[in-house]
GROMACS .gro file of C-alpha atoms in nm:
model
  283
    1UNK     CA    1  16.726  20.916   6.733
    2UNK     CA    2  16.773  20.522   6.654
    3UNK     CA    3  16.894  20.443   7.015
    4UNK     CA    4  16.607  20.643   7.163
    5UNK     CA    5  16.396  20.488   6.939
    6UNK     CA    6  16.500  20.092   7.005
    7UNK     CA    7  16.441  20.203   7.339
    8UNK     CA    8  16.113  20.313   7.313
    9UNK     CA    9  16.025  19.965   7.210
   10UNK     CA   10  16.012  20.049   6.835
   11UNK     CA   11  16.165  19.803   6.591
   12UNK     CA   12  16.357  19.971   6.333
   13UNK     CA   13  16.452  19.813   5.966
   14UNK     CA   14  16.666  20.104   5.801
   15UNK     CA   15  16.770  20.315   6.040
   16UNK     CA   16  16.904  20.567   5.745
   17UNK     CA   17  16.761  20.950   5.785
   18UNK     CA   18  16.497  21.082   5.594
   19UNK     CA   19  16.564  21.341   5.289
   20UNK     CA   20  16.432  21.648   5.331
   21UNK     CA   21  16.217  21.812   5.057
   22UNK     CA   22  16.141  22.173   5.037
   23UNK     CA   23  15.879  22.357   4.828
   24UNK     CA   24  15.670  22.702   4.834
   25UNK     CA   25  15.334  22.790   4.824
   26UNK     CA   26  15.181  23.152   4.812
   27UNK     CA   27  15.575  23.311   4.916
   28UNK     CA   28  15.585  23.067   5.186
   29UNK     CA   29  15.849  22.841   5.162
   30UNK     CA   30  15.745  22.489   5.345
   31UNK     CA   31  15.987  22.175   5.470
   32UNK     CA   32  15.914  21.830   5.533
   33UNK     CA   33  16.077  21.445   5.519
   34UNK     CA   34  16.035  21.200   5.281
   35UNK     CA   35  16.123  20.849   5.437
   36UNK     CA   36  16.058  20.714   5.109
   37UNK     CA   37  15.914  20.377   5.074
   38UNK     CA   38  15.692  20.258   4.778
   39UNK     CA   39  15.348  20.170   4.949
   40UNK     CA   40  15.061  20.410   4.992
   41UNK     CA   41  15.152  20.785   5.037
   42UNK     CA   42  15.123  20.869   5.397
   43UNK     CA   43  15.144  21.260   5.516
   44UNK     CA   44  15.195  21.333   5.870
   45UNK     CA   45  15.131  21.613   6.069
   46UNK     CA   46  15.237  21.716   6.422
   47UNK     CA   47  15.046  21.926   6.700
   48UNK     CA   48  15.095  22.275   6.741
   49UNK     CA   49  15.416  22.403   6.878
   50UNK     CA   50  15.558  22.056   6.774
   51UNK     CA   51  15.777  21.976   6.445
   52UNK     CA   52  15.768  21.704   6.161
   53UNK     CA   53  16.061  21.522   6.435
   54UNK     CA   54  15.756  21.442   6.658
   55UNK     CA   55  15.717  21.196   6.394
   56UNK     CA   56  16.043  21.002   6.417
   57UNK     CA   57  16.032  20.721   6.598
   58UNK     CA   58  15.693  20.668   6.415
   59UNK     CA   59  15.866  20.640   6.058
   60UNK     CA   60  16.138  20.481   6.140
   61UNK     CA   61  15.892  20.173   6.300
   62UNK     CA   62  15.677  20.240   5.956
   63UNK     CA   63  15.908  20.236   5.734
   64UNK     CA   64  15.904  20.019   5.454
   65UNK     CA   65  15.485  19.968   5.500
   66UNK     CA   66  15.438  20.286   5.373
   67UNK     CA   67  15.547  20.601   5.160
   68UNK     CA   68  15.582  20.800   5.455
   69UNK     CA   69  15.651  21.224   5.488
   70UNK     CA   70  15.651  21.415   5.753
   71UNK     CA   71  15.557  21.803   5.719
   72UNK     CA   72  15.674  22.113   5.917
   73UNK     CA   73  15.343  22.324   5.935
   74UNK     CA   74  15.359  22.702   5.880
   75UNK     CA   75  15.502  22.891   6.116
   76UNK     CA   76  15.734  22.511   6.296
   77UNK     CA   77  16.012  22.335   6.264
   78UNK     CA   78  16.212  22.449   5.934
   79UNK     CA   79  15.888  22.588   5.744
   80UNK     CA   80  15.850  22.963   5.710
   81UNK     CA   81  15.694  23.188   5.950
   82UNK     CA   82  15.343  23.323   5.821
   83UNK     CA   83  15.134  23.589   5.873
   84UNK     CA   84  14.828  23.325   5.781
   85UNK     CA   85  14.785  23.055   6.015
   86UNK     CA   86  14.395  22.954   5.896
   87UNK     CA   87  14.309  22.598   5.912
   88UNK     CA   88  14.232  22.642   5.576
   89UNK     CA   89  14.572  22.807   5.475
   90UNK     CA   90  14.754  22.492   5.617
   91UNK     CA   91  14.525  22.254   5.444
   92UNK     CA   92  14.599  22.426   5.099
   93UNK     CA   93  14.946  22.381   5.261
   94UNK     CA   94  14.916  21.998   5.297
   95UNK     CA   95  14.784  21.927   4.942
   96UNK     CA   96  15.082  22.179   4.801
   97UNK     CA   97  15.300  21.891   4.933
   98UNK     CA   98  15.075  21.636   4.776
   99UNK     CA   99  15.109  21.801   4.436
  100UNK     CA  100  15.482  21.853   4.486
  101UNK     CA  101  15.518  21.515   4.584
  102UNK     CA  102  15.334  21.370   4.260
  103UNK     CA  103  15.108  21.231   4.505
  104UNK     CA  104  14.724  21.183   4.364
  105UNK     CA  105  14.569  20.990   4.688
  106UNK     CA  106  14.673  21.048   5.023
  107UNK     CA  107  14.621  20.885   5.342
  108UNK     CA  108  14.661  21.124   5.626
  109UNK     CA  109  14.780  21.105   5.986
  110UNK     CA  110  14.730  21.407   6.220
  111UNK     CA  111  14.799  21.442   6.574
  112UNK     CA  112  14.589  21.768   6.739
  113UNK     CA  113  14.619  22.047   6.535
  114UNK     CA  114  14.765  21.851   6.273
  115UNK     CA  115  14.474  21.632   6.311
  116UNK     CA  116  14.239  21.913   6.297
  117UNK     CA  117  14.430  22.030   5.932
  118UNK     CA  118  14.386  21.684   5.817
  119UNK     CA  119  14.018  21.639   5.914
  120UNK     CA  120  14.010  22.025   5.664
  121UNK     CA  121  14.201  21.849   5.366
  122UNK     CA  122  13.894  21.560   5.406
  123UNK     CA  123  13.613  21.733   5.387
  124UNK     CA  124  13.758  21.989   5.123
  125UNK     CA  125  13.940  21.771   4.882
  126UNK     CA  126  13.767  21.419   4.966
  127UNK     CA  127  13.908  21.301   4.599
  128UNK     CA  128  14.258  21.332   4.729
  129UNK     CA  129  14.238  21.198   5.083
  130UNK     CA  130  14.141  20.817   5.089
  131UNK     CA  131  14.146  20.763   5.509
  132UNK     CA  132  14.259  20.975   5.790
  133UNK     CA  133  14.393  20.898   6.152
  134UNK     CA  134  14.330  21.115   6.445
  135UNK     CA  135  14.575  21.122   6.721
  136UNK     CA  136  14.424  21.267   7.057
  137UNK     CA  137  14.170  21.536   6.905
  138UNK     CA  138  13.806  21.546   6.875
  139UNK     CA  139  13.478  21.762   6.970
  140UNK     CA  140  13.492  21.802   7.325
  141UNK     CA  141  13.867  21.828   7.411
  142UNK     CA  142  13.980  21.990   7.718
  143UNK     CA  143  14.186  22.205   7.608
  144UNK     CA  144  14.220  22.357   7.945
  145UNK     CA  145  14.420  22.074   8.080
  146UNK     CA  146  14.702  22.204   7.877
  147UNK     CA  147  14.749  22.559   7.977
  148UNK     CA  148  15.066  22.468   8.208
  149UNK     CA  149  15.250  22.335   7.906
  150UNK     CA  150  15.076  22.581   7.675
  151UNK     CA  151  15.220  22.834   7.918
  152UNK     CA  152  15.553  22.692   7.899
  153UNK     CA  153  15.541  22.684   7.517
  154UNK     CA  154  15.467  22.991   7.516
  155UNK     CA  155  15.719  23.118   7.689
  156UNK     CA  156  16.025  22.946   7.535
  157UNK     CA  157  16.292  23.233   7.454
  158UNK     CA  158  16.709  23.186   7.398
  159UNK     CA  159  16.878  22.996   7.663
  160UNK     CA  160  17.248  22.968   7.716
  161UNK     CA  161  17.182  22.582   7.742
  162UNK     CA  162  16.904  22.372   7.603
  163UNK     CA  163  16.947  22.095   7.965
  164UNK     CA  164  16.766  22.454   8.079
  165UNK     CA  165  16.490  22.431   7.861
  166UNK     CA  166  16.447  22.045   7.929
  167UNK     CA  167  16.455  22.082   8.351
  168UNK     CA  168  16.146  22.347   8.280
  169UNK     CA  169  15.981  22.067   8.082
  170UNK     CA  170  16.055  21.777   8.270
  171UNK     CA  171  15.887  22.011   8.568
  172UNK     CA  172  15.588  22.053   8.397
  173UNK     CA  173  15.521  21.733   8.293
  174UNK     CA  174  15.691  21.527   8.543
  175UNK     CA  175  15.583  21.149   8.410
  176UNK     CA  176  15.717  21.188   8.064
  177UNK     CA  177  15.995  21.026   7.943
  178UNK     CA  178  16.347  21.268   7.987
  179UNK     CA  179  16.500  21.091   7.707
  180UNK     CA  180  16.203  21.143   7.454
  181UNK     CA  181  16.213  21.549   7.601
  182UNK     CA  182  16.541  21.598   7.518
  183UNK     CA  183  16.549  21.484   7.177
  184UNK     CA  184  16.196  21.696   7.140
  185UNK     CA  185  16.369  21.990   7.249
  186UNK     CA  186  16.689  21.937   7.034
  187UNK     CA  187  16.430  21.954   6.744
  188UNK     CA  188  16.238  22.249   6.843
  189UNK     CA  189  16.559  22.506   6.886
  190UNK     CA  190  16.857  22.589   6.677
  191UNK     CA  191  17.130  22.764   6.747
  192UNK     CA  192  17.227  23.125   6.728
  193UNK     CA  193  17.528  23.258   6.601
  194UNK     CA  194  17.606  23.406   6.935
  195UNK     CA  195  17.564  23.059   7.085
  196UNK     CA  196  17.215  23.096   7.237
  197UNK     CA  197  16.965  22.839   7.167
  198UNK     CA  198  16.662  23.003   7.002
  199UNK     CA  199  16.298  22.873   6.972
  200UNK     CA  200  16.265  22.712   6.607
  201UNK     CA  201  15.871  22.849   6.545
  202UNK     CA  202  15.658  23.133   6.542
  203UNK     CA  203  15.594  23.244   6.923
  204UNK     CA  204  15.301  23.393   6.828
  205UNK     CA  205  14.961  23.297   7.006
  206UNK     CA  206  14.762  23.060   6.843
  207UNK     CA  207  14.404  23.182   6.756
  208UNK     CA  208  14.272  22.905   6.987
  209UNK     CA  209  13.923  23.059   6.908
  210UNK     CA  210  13.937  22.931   6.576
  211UNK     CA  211  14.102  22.599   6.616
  212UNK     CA  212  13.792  22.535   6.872
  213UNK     CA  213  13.570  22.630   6.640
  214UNK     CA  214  13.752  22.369   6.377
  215UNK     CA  215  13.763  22.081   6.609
  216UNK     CA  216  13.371  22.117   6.653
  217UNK     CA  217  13.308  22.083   6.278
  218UNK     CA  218  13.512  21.750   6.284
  219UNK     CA  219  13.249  21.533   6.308
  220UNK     CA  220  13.048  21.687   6.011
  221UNK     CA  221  13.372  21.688   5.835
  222UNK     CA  222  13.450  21.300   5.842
  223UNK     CA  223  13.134  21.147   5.743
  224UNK     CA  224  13.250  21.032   5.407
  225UNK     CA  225  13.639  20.921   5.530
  226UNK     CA  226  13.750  20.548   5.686
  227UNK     CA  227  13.842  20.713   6.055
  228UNK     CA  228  14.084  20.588   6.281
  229UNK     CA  229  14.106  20.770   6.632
  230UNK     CA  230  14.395  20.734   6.892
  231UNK     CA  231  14.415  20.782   7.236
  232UNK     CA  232  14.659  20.860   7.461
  233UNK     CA  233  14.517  20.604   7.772
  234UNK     CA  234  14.633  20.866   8.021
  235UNK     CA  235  14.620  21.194   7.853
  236UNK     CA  236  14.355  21.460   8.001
  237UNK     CA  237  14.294  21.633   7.681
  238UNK     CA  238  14.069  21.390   7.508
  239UNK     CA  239  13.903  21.202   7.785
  240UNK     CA  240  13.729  20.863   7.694
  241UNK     CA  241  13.376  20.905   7.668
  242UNK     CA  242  13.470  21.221   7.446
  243UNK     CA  243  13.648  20.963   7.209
  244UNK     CA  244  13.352  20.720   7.200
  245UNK     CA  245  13.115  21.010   7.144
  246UNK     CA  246  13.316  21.094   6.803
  247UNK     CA  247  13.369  20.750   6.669
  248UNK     CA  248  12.976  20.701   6.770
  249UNK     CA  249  12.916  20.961   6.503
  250UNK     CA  250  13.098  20.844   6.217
  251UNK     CA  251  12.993  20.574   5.970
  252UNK     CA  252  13.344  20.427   5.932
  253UNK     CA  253  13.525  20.472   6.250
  254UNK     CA  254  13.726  20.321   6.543
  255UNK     CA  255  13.888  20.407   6.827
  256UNK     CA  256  14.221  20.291   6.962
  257UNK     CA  257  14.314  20.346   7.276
  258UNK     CA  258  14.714  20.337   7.340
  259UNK     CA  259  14.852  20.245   7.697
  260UNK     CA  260  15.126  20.441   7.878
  261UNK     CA  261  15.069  20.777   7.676
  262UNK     CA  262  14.956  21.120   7.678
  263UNK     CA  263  14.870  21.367   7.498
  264UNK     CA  264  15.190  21.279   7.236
  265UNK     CA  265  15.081  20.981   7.159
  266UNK     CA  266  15.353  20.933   6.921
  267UNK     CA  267  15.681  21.051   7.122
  268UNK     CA  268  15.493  20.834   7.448
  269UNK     CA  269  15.405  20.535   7.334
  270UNK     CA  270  15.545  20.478   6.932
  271UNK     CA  271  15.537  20.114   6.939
  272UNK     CA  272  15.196  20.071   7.018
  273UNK     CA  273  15.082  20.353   6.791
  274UNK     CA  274  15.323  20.178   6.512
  275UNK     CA  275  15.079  19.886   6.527
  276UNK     CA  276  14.756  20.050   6.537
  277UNK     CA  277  14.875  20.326   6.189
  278UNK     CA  278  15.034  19.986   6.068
  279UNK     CA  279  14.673  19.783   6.072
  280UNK     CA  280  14.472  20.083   5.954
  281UNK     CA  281  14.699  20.275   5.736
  282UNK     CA  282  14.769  19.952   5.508
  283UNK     CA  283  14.476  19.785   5.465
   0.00000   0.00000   0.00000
């Protein structure tokens, strides 16, 4: 993670890992990392189909500016599979790990459907969120310019080898970064105890309906929260003028556009999204 990191550009301080902190809420037991640090509390969230390790390379470039913990949503990484996966759900979900955390004030950073949660906790609990970045989401996205990986994602089963499940990435998407989908993939399986590497999260569909539907209200929701958005300058789900149109909107907002990444803004491109969370996140 370290090397890959350095390599990425990302300058790293304490290269130690992050603890991991578990906790329940509603017979759903959740997972997360605490990087520690002793600034303001910072609570990440990844995109769907994606795990709190998306985050990595982001903390470990953070660290020290911030107290910074990543969450496994519902349903990823090493949280519990659900039978509720409402936007609202996961935002109860989100301040849960506030609470557990002994965190009052939160600043949040959430990248898609993470974002989308995030943008929830804001406009429901606007006492406990003090400013919120947005990584590649807003009104307008096109969505559709995913369904080859959402295809792939979808149809992630065991494999005898996980190089498998990287070629079938690296296919899809053939400008990213092999290095960067390796470790992404590493995160995203375990192993069986027949040998098999097995998908990590819930391979149920996501109700995309309904995450639509949220990302539409995110404009009404952030009227009364300090707004950072990031872009991915090459990624085709959140084109530019879509971007401006948001920020345009909001009465505290700006918009950061970050060379040399896509959609995953933060596995593309950490360094430069590093110094944009960095400026916003500690002022």
């Amino acid at each position: 993670m370290t090397d890959l990191a350095a390599a990425l550009g990302v300058t790293i301080h304490d290269p130690a890992p992050p603890r991991e902190i578990r906790f329940s809420r509603s017979g759903c037991r959740l997972h997360g990392f605490d990087w520690g640090g002793t600034g303001a509390p910072v609570i990440l969230l990844h995109g769907g189909g994606l795990t709190a390790h998306t985050w990595d390379f982001v903390c470990l470039g953070l660290r020290g500016a911030a107290r910074l913990v990543a969450l496994d949503l519902r349903g990823h990484g090493d949280s519990d599979w659900s039978d509720d996966y409402r936007i609202d759900t996961m935002a109860a979900d989100v301040i849960a790990a506030a609470d557990h955390l002994g965190f009052d004030r939160v600043r949040l950073v959430g990248m898609s459907l993470g974002g989308v949660i995030a943008a929830h906790v804001a406009d429901s609990r606007p006492d406990r969120v003090e400013r919120l970045a947005l990584i590649d989401v807003a009104p307008g996205v096109d969505f559709d310019s995913t369904r080859r990986v959402r295809a792939f994602m979808a149809g992630l089963g065991p494999v005898r080898e996980l190089e498998t499940v990287v070629e079938a990435a690296m296919r899809v998407n053939p400008h990213a970064n092999r290095a960067s989908v390796a470790y992404r993939m590493s995160t995203l399986f375990r192993r069986a105890p027949d040998g098999d590497w097995v998908p990590k999260g819930d391979q149920l569909p996501p109700d995309f309906p309904a995450i639509l539907a949220a990302i539409d209200r995110l404009a009404a929701q952030l009227t009364g929260t300090p707004v950072l958005l990031v872009r991915g300058g090459r990624s085709r789900v959140l084109p530019q003028a879509t971007a401006e149109r948001l920020v345009g909107h909001l009465p505290d907002g700006q918009l950061v556009v970050v060379p040399d990444a896509g959609h995953n803004v933060q596995e593309d491109n950490p360094a430069a999204l590093i110094s944009a969370l960095r400026a916003f996140l500690t002022r």
